[in-house]
CSV table of C-alpha atoms and ligand atoms in Angstrom, one decimal:
chain,number,residue,atom,x,y,z
A,1,MET,CA,18.0,-28.0,-10.8
A,2,THR,CA,19.3,-30.5,-8.2
A,3,SER,CA,16.5,-32.8,-7.0
A,4,ALA,CA,16.5,-36.6,-7.3
A,5,ALA,CA,12.8,-37.5,-7.2
A,6,LYS,CA,10.9,-38.3,-10.4
A,7,LEU,CA,8.2,-35.8,-11.1
A,8,SER,CA,4.5,-36.9,-11.0
A,9,LEU,CA,3.4,-33.9,-12.9
A,10,GLY,CA,5.2,-31.4,-15.2
A,11,CYS,CA,3.6,-28.0,-16.0
A,12,ILE,CA,4.4,-25.4,-18.6
A,13,ALA,CA,2.6,-22.1,-17.8
A,14,ASP,CA,2.3,-19.4,-20.4
A,15,ASP,CA,2.7,-16.6,-17.9
A,16,TYR,CA,4.0,-16.0,-14.4
A,17,THR,CA,0.8,-15.2,-12.6
A,18,GLY,CA,-0.8,-18.2,-14.2
A,19,ALA,CA,2.1,-20.3,-13.0
A,20,SER,CA,1.7,-19.1,-9.4
A,21,ASP,CA,-2.0,-19.7,-9.6
A,22,LEU,CA,-1.4,-23.3,-10.7
A,23,ALA,CA,1.4,-23.9,-8.2
A,24,ASN,CA,-1.0,-22.7,-5.5
A,25,THR,CA,-3.8,-25.1,-6.7
A,26,LEU,CA,-1.4,-28.1,-6.8
A,27,THR,CA,0.0,-27.3,-3.4
A,28,ARG,CA,-3.4,-27.0,-1.8
A,29,ALA,CA,-4.5,-30.2,-3.5
A,30,GLY,CA,-1.6,-32.1,-1.8
A,31,LEU,CA,1.3,-32.0,-4.4
A,32,ARG,CA,4.7,-30.7,-3.3
A,33,THR,CA,5.3,-28.0,-5.9
A,34,VAL,CA,7.8,-25.5,-7.0
A,35,GLN,CA,7.5,-22.7,-9.6
A,36,THR,CA,10.5,-22.0,-11.7
A,37,ILE,CA,11.2,-19.0,-13.9
A,38,GLY,CA,12.0,-20.5,-17.3
A,39,VAL,CA,13.8,-23.8,-17.5
A,40,PRO,CA,15.8,-24.1,-14.3
A,41,ALA,CA,19.6,-23.9,-14.4
A,42,ASP,CA,21.4,-27.2,-13.5
A,43,ASP,CA,22.8,-25.7,-10.4
A,44,LEU,CA,19.5,-24.4,-8.9
A,45,THR,CA,18.9,-26.3,-5.7
A,46,LEU,CA,15.3,-27.0,-4.9
A,47,PRO,CA,13.5,-29.4,-2.5
A,48,GLU,CA,12.1,-32.8,-3.5
A,49,VAL,CA,8.9,-32.1,-5.3
A,50,ASP,CA,6.0,-33.9,-7.0
A,51,ALA,CA,5.4,-31.1,-9.5
A,52,VAL,CA,7.3,-28.4,-11.2
A,53,VAL,CA,5.6,-25.5,-12.9
A,54,VAL,CA,7.9,-23.9,-15.4
A,55,SER,CA,6.8,-20.3,-15.9
A,56,LEU,CA,7.2,-18.9,-19.4
A,57,LYS,CA,6.3,-15.4,-20.7
A,58,SER,CA,4.9,-16.9,-23.9
A,59,ARG,CA,1.3,-15.9,-24.0
A,60,SER,CA,1.7,-12.8,-26.1
A,61,ILE,CA,4.9,-13.4,-28.0
A,62,GLU,CA,5.3,-14.6,-31.6
A,63,ALA,CA,3.8,-18.2,-31.9
A,64,GLY,CA,6.9,-19.8,-33.2
A,65,LEU,CA,8.9,-18.6,-30.3
A,66,ALA,CA,6.2,-19.7,-27.8
A,67,VAL,CA,6.5,-23.2,-29.4
A,68,THR,CA,10.3,-23.3,-29.1
A,69,ARG,CA,10.3,-22.2,-25.5
A,70,SER,CA,7.4,-24.5,-24.5
A,71,ARG,CA,9.2,-27.4,-26.1
A,72,ALA,CA,12.4,-26.7,-24.2
A,73,ALA,CA,10.4,-26.8,-21.0
A,74,GLU,CA,8.7,-30.0,-22.1
A,75,THR,CA,12.1,-31.7,-22.8
A,76,TRP,CA,13.3,-30.6,-19.3
A,77,LEU,CA,10.2,-31.9,-17.6
A,78,ARG,CA,10.1,-35.2,-19.4
A,79,GLY,CA,13.8,-35.6,-18.6
A,80,ARG,CA,12.8,-35.4,-14.9
A,81,GLY,CA,10.4,-38.2,-15.4
A,82,ALA,CA,7.1,-36.3,-15.8
A,83,SER,CA,4.9,-38.8,-17.6
A,84,HIS,CA,2.1,-36.2,-17.8
A,85,ILE,CA,2.4,-32.5,-18.8
A,86,GLN,CA,-0.2,-29.8,-18.3
A,87,PHE,CA,0.1,-26.8,-20.6
A,88,LYS,CA,-1.3,-24.1,-18.3
A,89,ILE,CA,-3.3,-21.4,-20.1
A,90,CYS,CA,-5.4,-18.6,-18.8
A,91,SER,CA,-8.8,-19.4,-17.4
A,92,THR,CA,-10.2,-16.7,-19.7
A,93,PHE,CA,-8.4,-18.5,-22.7
A,94,ASP,CA,-6.3,-15.3,-23.4
A,95,SER,CA,-5.1,-15.7,-27.0
A,96,THR,CA,-5.5,-14.4,-30.5
A,97,ASP,CA,-6.2,-16.2,-33.8
A,98,ALA,CA,-2.4,-16.3,-34.3
A,99,GLY,CA,-2.0,-18.3,-31.0
A,100,ASN,CA,-0.5,-19.1,-28.8
A,101,ILE,CA,-2.7,-21.9,-27.3
A,102,GLY,CA,-3.3,-23.7,-30.6
A,103,PRO,CA,0.3,-23.7,-31.9
A,104,VAL,CA,1.8,-24.8,-28.6
A,105,MET,CA,-0.8,-27.4,-28.0
A,106,ASP,CA,-0.2,-28.8,-31.5
A,107,ALA,CA,3.5,-29.0,-31.0
A,108,LEU,CA,3.3,-30.6,-27.5
A,109,ARG,CA,0.7,-33.1,-28.8
A,110,ALA,CA,2.9,-34.1,-31.7
A,111,ASP,CA,5.7,-34.7,-29.2
A,112,SER,CA,3.5,-36.6,-26.8
A,113,LYS,CA,2.0,-38.8,-29.5
A,114,ASP,CA,-1.4,-38.5,-27.9
A,115,SER,CA,-4.1,-39.0,-30.4
A,116,ILE,CA,-6.3,-36.5,-28.7
A,117,VAL,CA,-5.8,-33.9,-25.9
A,118,LEU,CA,-8.3,-32.6,-23.4
A,119,VAL,CA,-8.7,-28.8,-23.1
A,120,THR,CA,-10.6,-26.8,-20.5
A,121,PRO,CA,-10.0,-23.4,-19.0
A,122,ALA,CA,-12.7,-24.1,-16.4
A,123,PHE,CA,-11.8,-22.9,-12.9
A,124,PRO,CA,-15.1,-22.8,-10.9
A,125,GLU,CA,-13.5,-21.3,-7.8
A,126,THR,CA,-12.9,-18.1,-9.7
A,127,GLY,CA,-16.2,-18.3,-11.7
A,128,ARG,CA,-14.8,-19.7,-14.9
A,129,THR,CA,-17.1,-22.5,-16.2
A,130,VAL,CA,-17.5,-24.1,-19.6
A,131,TYR,CA,-20.9,-25.3,-20.9
A,132,GLN,CA,-21.5,-26.6,-24.4
A,133,GLY,CA,-18.0,-25.4,-25.2
A,134,ASN,CA,-18.9,-21.8,-24.2
A,135,LEU,CA,-16.7,-20.1,-21.5
A,136,PHE,CA,-18.5,-18.1,-18.9
A,137,VAL,CA,-16.8,-15.5,-16.6
A,138,GLY,CA,-19.1,-15.3,-13.6
A,139,SER,CA,-22.6,-15.1,-15.1
A,140,VAL,CA,-21.7,-13.7,-18.5
A,141,PRO,CA,-20.2,-15.3,-21.6
A,142,LEU,CA,-16.5,-14.5,-22.2
A,143,ASN,CA,-17.2,-12.1,-25.0
A,144,GLU,CA,-19.5,-10.0,-22.8
A,145,SER,CA,-17.0,-10.0,-19.9
A,146,PRO,CA,-14.3,-7.4,-19.2
A,147,LEU,CA,-12.0,-9.6,-21.2
A,148,LYS,CA,-13.4,-8.1,-24.4
A,149,ASP,CA,-11.3,-5.0,-23.5
A,150,HIS,CA,-8.0,-6.8,-22.6
A,151,PRO,CA,-5.1,-4.6,-23.7
A,152,LEU,CA,-3.2,-7.5,-25.4
A,153,ASN,CA,-5.7,-10.4,-26.0
A,154,PRO,CA,-9.2,-9.0,-26.3
A,155,MET,CA,-11.7,-11.9,-26.3
A,156,HIS,CA,-14.6,-11.6,-28.6
A,157,ASP,CA,-15.9,-15.2,-29.0
A,158,SER,CA,-17.0,-17.4,-26.1
A,159,ASN,CA,-17.3,-20.6,-28.1
A,160,LEU,CA,-13.9,-22.3,-27.4
A,161,VAL,CA,-14.4,-24.9,-30.1
A,162,ARG,CA,-14.4,-22.1,-32.6
A,163,VAL,CA,-11.7,-20.1,-30.9
A,164,LEU,CA,-9.3,-23.1,-30.7
A,165,ALA,CA,-10.1,-24.3,-34.2
A,166,ARG,CA,-8.9,-20.9,-35.6
A,167,GLN,CA,-5.5,-21.4,-33.9
A,168,SER,CA,-4.9,-25.1,-34.3
A,169,LYS,CA,-4.1,-27.3,-37.2
A,170,THR,CA,-6.1,-30.1,-35.8
A,171,LYS,CA,-9.9,-30.6,-35.8
A,172,VAL,CA,-11.5,-29.6,-32.5
A,173,GLY,CA,-14.4,-31.4,-30.9
A,174,LEU,CA,-16.5,-31.1,-27.7
A,175,VAL,CA,-17.1,-33.4,-24.7
A,176,ASP,CA,-20.3,-32.0,-23.3
A,177,LEU,CA,-21.5,-31.8,-19.7
A,178,ALA,CA,-24.1,-34.6,-20.2
A,179,THR,CA,-21.3,-37.0,-21.3
A,180,LEU,CA,-19.1,-35.9,-18.4
A,181,ALA,CA,-21.9,-36.4,-15.9
A,182,ARG,CA,-22.1,-40.1,-17.0
A,183,GLY,CA,-18.5,-40.5,-15.6
A,184,VAL,CA,-15.0,-41.6,-16.5
A,185,GLU,CA,-15.9,-44.4,-18.9
A,186,ALA,CA,-18.4,-42.3,-20.8
A,187,VAL,CA,-15.7,-39.6,-21.3
A,188,ARG,CA,-13.2,-42.2,-22.4
A,189,ALA,CA,-15.6,-43.6,-25.0
A,190,LYS,CA,-16.4,-40.1,-26.3
A,191,LEU,CA,-12.7,-39.3,-26.7
A,192,ALA,CA,-12.1,-42.5,-28.5
A,193,ASP,CA,-15.0,-41.7,-30.9
A,194,LEU,CA,-13.7,-38.2,-31.5
A,195,ALA,CA,-10.1,-39.4,-32.0
A,196,GLY,CA,-11.4,-42.0,-34.4
A,197,SER,CA,-12.9,-39.3,-36.6
A,198,GLY,CA,-9.7,-37.3,-36.7
A,199,VAL,CA,-10.4,-34.9,-33.9
A,200,GLY,CA,-7.1,-34.0,-32.1
A,201,ALA,CA,-8.3,-31.7,-29.4
A,202,ALA,CA,-11.5,-31.8,-27.3
A,203,ILE,CA,-12.9,-28.9,-25.4
A,204,ILE,CA,-14.4,-30.4,-22.3
A,205,ASP,CA,-17.2,-28.8,-20.3
A,206,ALA,CA,-16.9,-28.3,-16.6
A,207,VAL,CA,-19.0,-26.4,-14.1
A,208,PHE,CA,-18.1,-27.9,-10.7
A,209,ASP,CA,-14.9,-29.2,-9.1
A,210,ARG,CA,-16.4,-32.7,-9.2
A,211,ASP,CA,-16.4,-32.4,-13.0
A,212,LEU,CA,-12.7,-31.6,-12.9
A,213,GLU,CA,-12.0,-34.7,-10.8
A,214,THR,CA,-13.5,-36.8,-13.5
A,215,ILE,CA,-11.5,-34.9,-16.1
A,216,GLY,CA,-8.3,-35.3,-14.1
A,217,GLN,CA,-8.7,-39.1,-13.9
A,218,VAL,CA,-9.3,-39.4,-17.7
A,219,ALA,CA,-6.5,-36.9,-18.4
A,220,LEU,CA,-4.0,-39.1,-16.7
A,221,ASP,CA,-4.6,-41.7,-19.5
A,222,HIS,CA,-2.9,-39.2,-21.7
A,223,ARG,CA,0.6,-37.6,-21.7
A,224,LEU,CA,-0.7,-34.0,-22.2
A,225,SER,CA,-3.5,-31.8,-21.1
A,226,VAL,CA,-4.3,-28.2,-21.7
A,227,GLY,CA,-6.1,-25.9,-19.2
A,228,ALA,CA,-6.2,-23.6,-16.3
A,229,SER,CA,-5.9,-24.3,-12.6
A,230,GLY,CA,-9.2,-26.3,-12.6
A,231,ILE,CA,-7.7,-29.2,-14.7
A,232,GLY,CA,-4.6,-28.9,-12.4
A,233,LEU,CA,-6.9,-29.5,-9.5
A,234,GLY,CA,-8.4,-32.6,-11.2
A,235,LEU,CA,-4.9,-33.9,-12.1
A,236,ALA,CA,-3.6,-33.3,-8.6
A,237,ARG,CA,-6.5,-35.0,-6.9
A,238,ALA,CA,-6.2,-38.0,-9.3
A,239,LEU,CA,-2.5,-38.3,-8.6
A,240,VAL,CA,-3.0,-38.1,-4.8
A,241,ALA,CA,-5.8,-40.7,-5.0
A,242,ALA,CA,-3.5,-43.0,-7.0
A,243,GLY,CA,-0.8,-42.6,-4.3
A,244,LYS,CA,1.6,-40.9,-6.7
A,245,ALA,CA,2.2,-37.8,-4.6
A,246,ARG,CA,3.4,-37.2,-1.1
A,247,SER,CA,2.1,-34.7,1.5
A,248,ALA,CA,2.6,-31.1,0.5
A,249,ALA,CA,3.0,-30.4,4.2
A,250,GLU,CA,6.7,-31.6,3.9
A,251,ASN,CA,7.3,-28.5,1.7
A,252,ALA,CA,5.7,-26.0,4.0
A,253,ILE,CA,7.7,-22.8,3.5
A,254,SER,CA,9.0,-20.7,6.3
A,255,ALA,CA,6.5,-18.1,7.4
A,256,ALA,CA,9.3,-16.0,9.1
A,257,ALA,CA,8.7,-12.3,8.7
A,258,ILE,CA,10.9,-10.6,6.0
A,259,GLY,CA,10.2,-7.1,7.3
A,260,GLY,CA,11.4,-3.8,5.7
A,261,PRO,CA,9.7,-1.7,3.2
A,262,ALA,CA,6.9,-3.0,1.0
A,263,ALA,CA,5.5,-1.8,-2.3
A,264,CYS,CA,2.9,-2.7,-5.0
A,265,LEU,CA,3.1,-2.3,-8.7
A,266,ALA,CA,0.0,-2.5,-11.0
A,267,GLY,CA,0.2,-2.8,-14.8
A,268,SER,CA,-3.0,-4.7,-15.2
A,269,CYS,CA,-5.9,-2.7,-16.6
A,270,SER,CA,-8.6,-5.2,-15.7
A,271,GLN,CA,-11.8,-4.0,-14.0
A,272,ALA,CA,-10.8,-6.0,-10.9
A,273,THR,CA,-7.4,-4.3,-10.6
A,274,LEU,CA,-8.9,-0.8,-11.3
A,275,ARG,CA,-11.3,-1.4,-8.3
A,276,GLN,CA,-8.4,-2.7,-6.1
A,277,ILE,CA,-6.4,0.4,-6.9
A,278,ALA,CA,-9.3,2.6,-6.0
A,279,SER,CA,-9.6,0.8,-2.6
A,280,ALA,CA,-5.9,1.0,-2.0
A,281,GLU,CA,-6.1,4.8,-2.4
A,282,LYS,CA,-7.9,4.9,1.0
A,283,VAL,CA,-5.0,3.1,2.9
A,284,MET,CA,-1.7,3.9,1.2
A,285,PRO,CA,-0.1,6.5,-1.1
A,286,VAL,CA,-0.8,5.7,-4.8
A,287,LEU,CA,1.1,7.2,-7.7
A,288,HIS,CA,-0.6,7.0,-11.1
A,289,LEU,CA,2.0,6.9,-13.9
A,290,ASP,CA,1.5,9.0,-17.0
A,291,PRO,CA,1.6,6.4,-19.7
A,292,GLU,CA,2.5,9.0,-22.4
A,293,ARG,CA,5.5,10.0,-20.4
A,294,VAL,CA,6.4,6.4,-19.8
A,295,ILE,CA,6.5,5.8,-23.5
A,296,ALA,CA,8.5,9.0,-24.0
A,297,GLY,CA,11.4,7.7,-21.9
A,298,LYS,CA,12.9,6.8,-18.5
A,299,ASP,CA,12.0,10.1,-16.8
A,300,GLU,CA,8.6,8.9,-15.6
A,301,ALA,CA,10.1,5.9,-13.8
A,302,GLN,CA,12.8,8.0,-12.2
A,303,ARG,CA,10.1,10.5,-11.0
A,304,ALA,CA,8.1,7.6,-9.6
A,305,LEU,CA,11.2,6.2,-7.8
A,306,ALA,CA,11.9,9.6,-6.2
A,307,TRP,CA,8.3,9.8,-5.1
A,308,THR,CA,8.5,6.3,-3.6
A,309,ARG,CA,11.8,6.8,-1.8
A,310,GLU,CA,10.3,9.8,0.1
A,311,ARG,CA,7.4,7.6,1.4
A,312,LEU,CA,8.8,4.0,1.8
A,313,GLY,CA,9.9,4.6,5.4
A,314,LYS,CA,6.3,5.4,6.4
A,315,GLY,CA,4.5,2.3,5.0
A,316,PRO,CA,3.6,0.6,1.7
A,317,VAL,CA,3.1,2.5,-1.5
A,318,LEU,CA,1.4,1.6,-4.8
A,319,ILE,CA,2.5,2.7,-8.3
A,320,ALA,CA,0.0,2.0,-11.1
A,321,SER,CA,0.0,2.5,-14.9
A,322,SER,CA,-3.5,1.1,-15.1
A,323,SER,CA,-6.0,3.0,-17.2
A,324,THR,CA,-9.6,2.5,-18.3
A,325,PRO,CA,-10.4,0.7,-21.6
A,326,ASP,CA,-11.0,4.0,-23.4
A,327,GLN,CA,-7.7,5.4,-22.3
A,328,VAL,CA,-5.9,2.2,-23.1
A,329,ALA,CA,-7.4,2.2,-26.6
A,330,ALA,CA,-6.4,5.8,-27.2
A,331,LEU,CA,-2.8,5.2,-26.1
A,332,GLN,CA,-2.6,2.1,-28.3
A,333,SER,CA,-4.0,4.0,-31.3
A,334,ARG,CA,-1.2,6.5,-30.9
A,335,HIS,CA,1.7,4.1,-30.3
A,336,GLY,CA,0.6,0.6,-31.2
A,337,ARG,CA,-0.6,-2.2,-28.9
A,338,ASP,CA,2.7,-4.0,-28.5
A,339,ALA,CA,4.9,-1.0,-28.3
A,340,ALA,CA,2.7,0.6,-25.6
A,341,GLY,CA,2.5,-2.6,-23.6
A,342,HIS,CA,6.2,-3.3,-23.8
A,343,ALA,CA,7.3,0.2,-22.8
A,344,ILE,CA,5.0,0.2,-19.8
A,345,GLU,CA,6.2,-3.3,-18.8
A,346,GLN,CA,9.8,-2.2,-19.0
A,347,ALA,CA,9.0,0.9,-16.9
A,348,MET,CA,7.5,-1.5,-14.3
A,349,ALA,CA,10.7,-3.6,-14.4
A,350,ASP,CA,12.8,-0.4,-13.9
A,351,LEU,CA,10.7,0.5,-10.9
A,352,ALA,CA,10.9,-3.0,-9.4
A,353,GLU,CA,14.7,-2.9,-9.8
A,354,GLY,CA,14.9,0.5,-8.2
A,355,LEU,CA,12.6,-0.5,-5.3
A,356,VAL,CA,14.7,-3.5,-4.5
A,357,GLN,CA,17.8,-1.3,-4.6
A,358,SER,CA,16.0,0.9,-2.0
A,359,GLY,CA,15.5,-2.1,0.3
A,360,VAL,CA,12.1,-3.4,-0.7
A,361,ARG,CA,11.8,-7.2,-0.1
A,362,ARG,CA,8.0,-7.4,-0.1
A,363,LEU,CA,6.5,-6.8,-3.5
A,364,VAL,CA,3.0,-7.2,-4.8
A,365,VAL,CA,2.6,-7.1,-8.6
A,366,ALA,CA,-0.7,-7.0,-10.5
A,367,GLY,CA,-0.8,-8.2,-14.1
A,368,GLY,CA,0.6,-11.3,-15.8
A,369,GLU,CA,2.8,-9.7,-18.4
A,370,THR,CA,3.7,-7.0,-15.8
A,371,SER,CA,4.8,-9.7,-13.4
A,372,GLY,CA,6.8,-11.4,-16.1
A,373,ALA,CA,8.8,-8.3,-16.8
A,374,VAL,CA,9.3,-7.6,-13.1
A,375,VAL,CA,10.4,-11.1,-12.1
A,376,ASP,CA,12.8,-11.4,-15.1
A,377,ARG,CA,14.4,-8.1,-14.2
A,378,LEU,CA,14.9,-9.1,-10.6
A,379,GLY,CA,16.5,-12.4,-11.8
A,380,ILE,CA,14.5,-14.6,-9.5
A,381,PRO,CA,14.9,-18.3,-10.6
A,382,GLY,CA,12.0,-19.8,-8.7
A,383,PHE,CA,9.4,-19.7,-5.9
A,384,LEU,CA,7.9,-21.8,-3.2
A,385,VAL,CA,4.3,-21.4,-2.4
A,386,GLY,CA,3.0,-19.9,0.8
A,387,ALA,CA,-0.3,-18.7,2.2
A,388,GLU,CA,-3.2,-18.1,-0.2
A,389,ILE,CA,-4.2,-14.5,-0.4
A,390,ALA,CA,-7.2,-14.9,-2.7
A,391,ALA,CA,-8.3,-17.7,-5.0
A,392,GLY,CA,-5.5,-18.2,-7.5
A,393,VAL,CA,-3.0,-15.9,-5.7
A,394,PRO,CA,-0.5,-17.2,-3.2
A,395,VAL,CA,2.3,-15.6,-1.3
A,396,LEU,CA,5.6,-16.6,-3.1
A,397,ARG,CA,9.0,-17.0,-1.4
A,398,ALA,CA,11.9,-16.5,-3.8
A,399,VAL,CA,14.4,-19.3,-4.0
A,400,GLY,CA,17.9,-19.0,-5.3
A,401,ALA,CA,17.7,-15.2,-5.8
A,402,SER,CA,20.8,-13.1,-5.6
A,403,ASN,CA,19.0,-10.4,-3.6
A,404,GLY,CA,18.5,-12.8,-0.7
A,405,GLU,CA,15.2,-13.4,1.0
A,406,MET,CA,12.2,-11.9,-0.7
A,407,VAL,CA,8.4,-12.4,-0.8
A,408,LEU,CA,6.2,-11.5,-3.7
A,409,ALA,CA,2.6,-11.9,-4.8
A,410,LEU,CA,1.9,-12.1,-8.5
A,411,LYS,CA,-1.7,-11.3,-9.1
A,412,SER,CA,-3.6,-12.2,-12.2
A,413,GLY,CA,-5.3,-9.0,-13.4
A,414,ASN,CA,-8.7,-10.5,-12.8
A,415,PHE,CA,-8.2,-12.1,-9.5
A,416,GLY,CA,-8.6,-11.0,-5.9
A,417,GLY,CA,-11.2,-9.0,-3.9
A,418,PRO,CA,-11.5,-5.2,-3.7
A,419,GLU,CA,-9.0,-5.0,-0.8
A,420,PHE,CA,-6.5,-7.2,-2.5
A,421,PHE,CA,-3.4,-5.0,-2.0
A,422,SER,CA,-3.9,-4.7,1.8
A,423,ASP,CA,-5.0,-8.4,2.0
A,424,ALA,CA,-1.7,-9.4,0.3
A,425,LEU,CA,0.5,-7.2,2.5
A,426,ALA,CA,-1.2,-8.5,5.6
A,427,LEU,CA,0.1,-12.0,4.7
A,428,MET,CA,3.6,-10.8,3.8
A,429,PRO,CA,5.0,-9.5,7.1
B,1,ADP,N1,-2.2,2.7,-19.3
B,1,ADP,C1,-2.0,1.7,-20.1
B,1,ADP,N2,-2.3,1.8,-21.4
B,1,ADP,C2,-2.0,0.7,-22.3
B,1,ADP,N3,-1.4,-0.4,-21.9
B,1,ADP,C3,-1.1,-0.6,-20.6
B,1,ADP,C4,-1.4,0.5,-19.7
B,1,ADP,N4,-1.0,0.1,-18.5
B,1,ADP,C5,-0.5,-1.2,-18.6
B,1,ADP,N5,-0.6,-1.6,-19.9
B,1,ADP,C6,-0.1,-2.8,-20.5
B,1,ADP,O1,-1.3,-3.7,-20.5
B,1,ADP,C7,-0.8,-5.1,-20.4
B,1,ADP,C8,-1.5,-5.7,-19.2
B,1,ADP,O2,-1.3,-7.0,-19.2
B,1,ADP,P1,-1.0,-7.8,-17.9
B,1,ADP,O3,0.1,-7.2,-17.1
B,1,ADP,O4,-0.9,-9.3,-18.3
B,1,ADP,O5,-2.4,-7.7,-17.0
B,1,ADP,P2,-3.6,-8.7,-16.9
B,1,ADP,O6,-3.1,-9.7,-15.8
B,1,ADP,O7,-4.7,-7.9,-16.5
B,1,ADP,O8,-3.7,-9.4,-18.2
B,1,ADP,C9,0.7,-5.0,-20.2
B,1,ADP,O9,1.4,-5.2,-21.4
B,1,ADP,C10,0.9,-3.6,-19.7
B,1,ADP,O10,2.2,-3.0,-19.9
B,2,LIG,O1,-5.9,-18.8,-15.2
B,2,LIG,C1,-6.0,-17.7,-14.9
B,2,LIG,O2,-6.9,-16.9,-15.0
B,2,LIG,C2,-4.7,-17.1,-14.3
B,2,LIG,O3,-3.9,-18.0,-13.7
B,2,LIG,C3,-3.9,-16.5,-15.4
B,2,LIG,O4,-3.4,-17.1,-16.3
B,2,LIG,C4,-3.7,-15.1,-15.2
B,2,LIG,O5,-3.3,-14.3,-16.4
B,2,LIG,P1,-3.3,-12.7,-16.3
B,2,LIG,O6,-4.7,-12.3,-16.1
B,2,LIG,O7,-2.7,-12.2,-17.5
B,2,LIG,O8,-2.5,-12.4,-15.1
């Protein structure tokens, strides 16, 4: 990547929707930010920025590989002067006992030489709050939320001290809300106590944005932090307050219309996405893929492409693989969780490639792993952040792509209101 300025903040995101969510938060908080897909190539030309969010597809891969890829991103970011790195994880702490939050955090902490690392997935704007170490999604604990049925990372424990301890080699402690409410010095003292007793990672409560501002200030004492967009907000505000970032307005992206056909792909099976698909049925043609046929081979994707080509001239279309938790469980029991997920992701990538060949330059994708498969197939090296469609979901303008100008929206499964697909397309003229 060619860009001379030293980075104020380096970020490593474990999936692509999460990366665009964080890039959106940092931009809106005043940091000039770019999202790259993987570690950028040396010849990728990007504007001067304060923050780079390197997107990895490392949330659900083998832990050792996630560590290797995260370390490569870390080396690149440190090489561009980033004194602080945020490892961006999901606001619903998506992971399993095998990882990958713990193993990646352990490796990055060892490299950073920090005695203790602050960890919080809190993102109050989207209803993710942490109290006494327990993660709430809206009004319910994580283990009672729809995340209990996630196809790849079902979450069955809301106590993050326990969840992280099962994945990490270090002892995990808690900085509670009462300590946080006493301010920056109280948090520093608590962290020093915890570190003194051999605790290497502290889950920190946060309920309101002001909690994240305190956390952001303390986090900048360290070289590494782990969390979702909320801690990114805290870090960005602390950097802006310290005069270490310039106005994001300098990086405002062109809002010029792209035009041409538009399409949506949904591979997320979250309740939010299922509701959004149901609403989309009222305003655009929707094709539901048959997951069994997808797993059987390429015919289903070809059928979907033929269906799409007949309709693209008349307006946007949506193609979805999404199913209810019972149907997902049944498919997985027949084919295995990873095999089913991978086959469907590759079908989505085939579809995206076919759609772009048919002239589509405006593409909305629902689902983190799904977005990863699609963006990889399209070979897009990076994105600049545009208008915010919904909390955590910006319009993205591709940079350095061989297909020329293109705008995308990569939606986390759980984000967005019921009309998300039309909301997104309205901001992607
Ligand atoms: N009908 C289905 N049955 C089983 N798995 C599915 C189905 N549709 C999509 N998937 C898989 O479920 C996973 C959804 O994950 P992801 O795209 O990250 O969505 P989210 O953002 O909701 O987590 C992907 O691996 C996708 O291929
Ligand atoms: O923090 C979040 O919730 C999101 O940014 C995120 O990581 C999205 O992951 P998916 O739900 O898998 O898209």
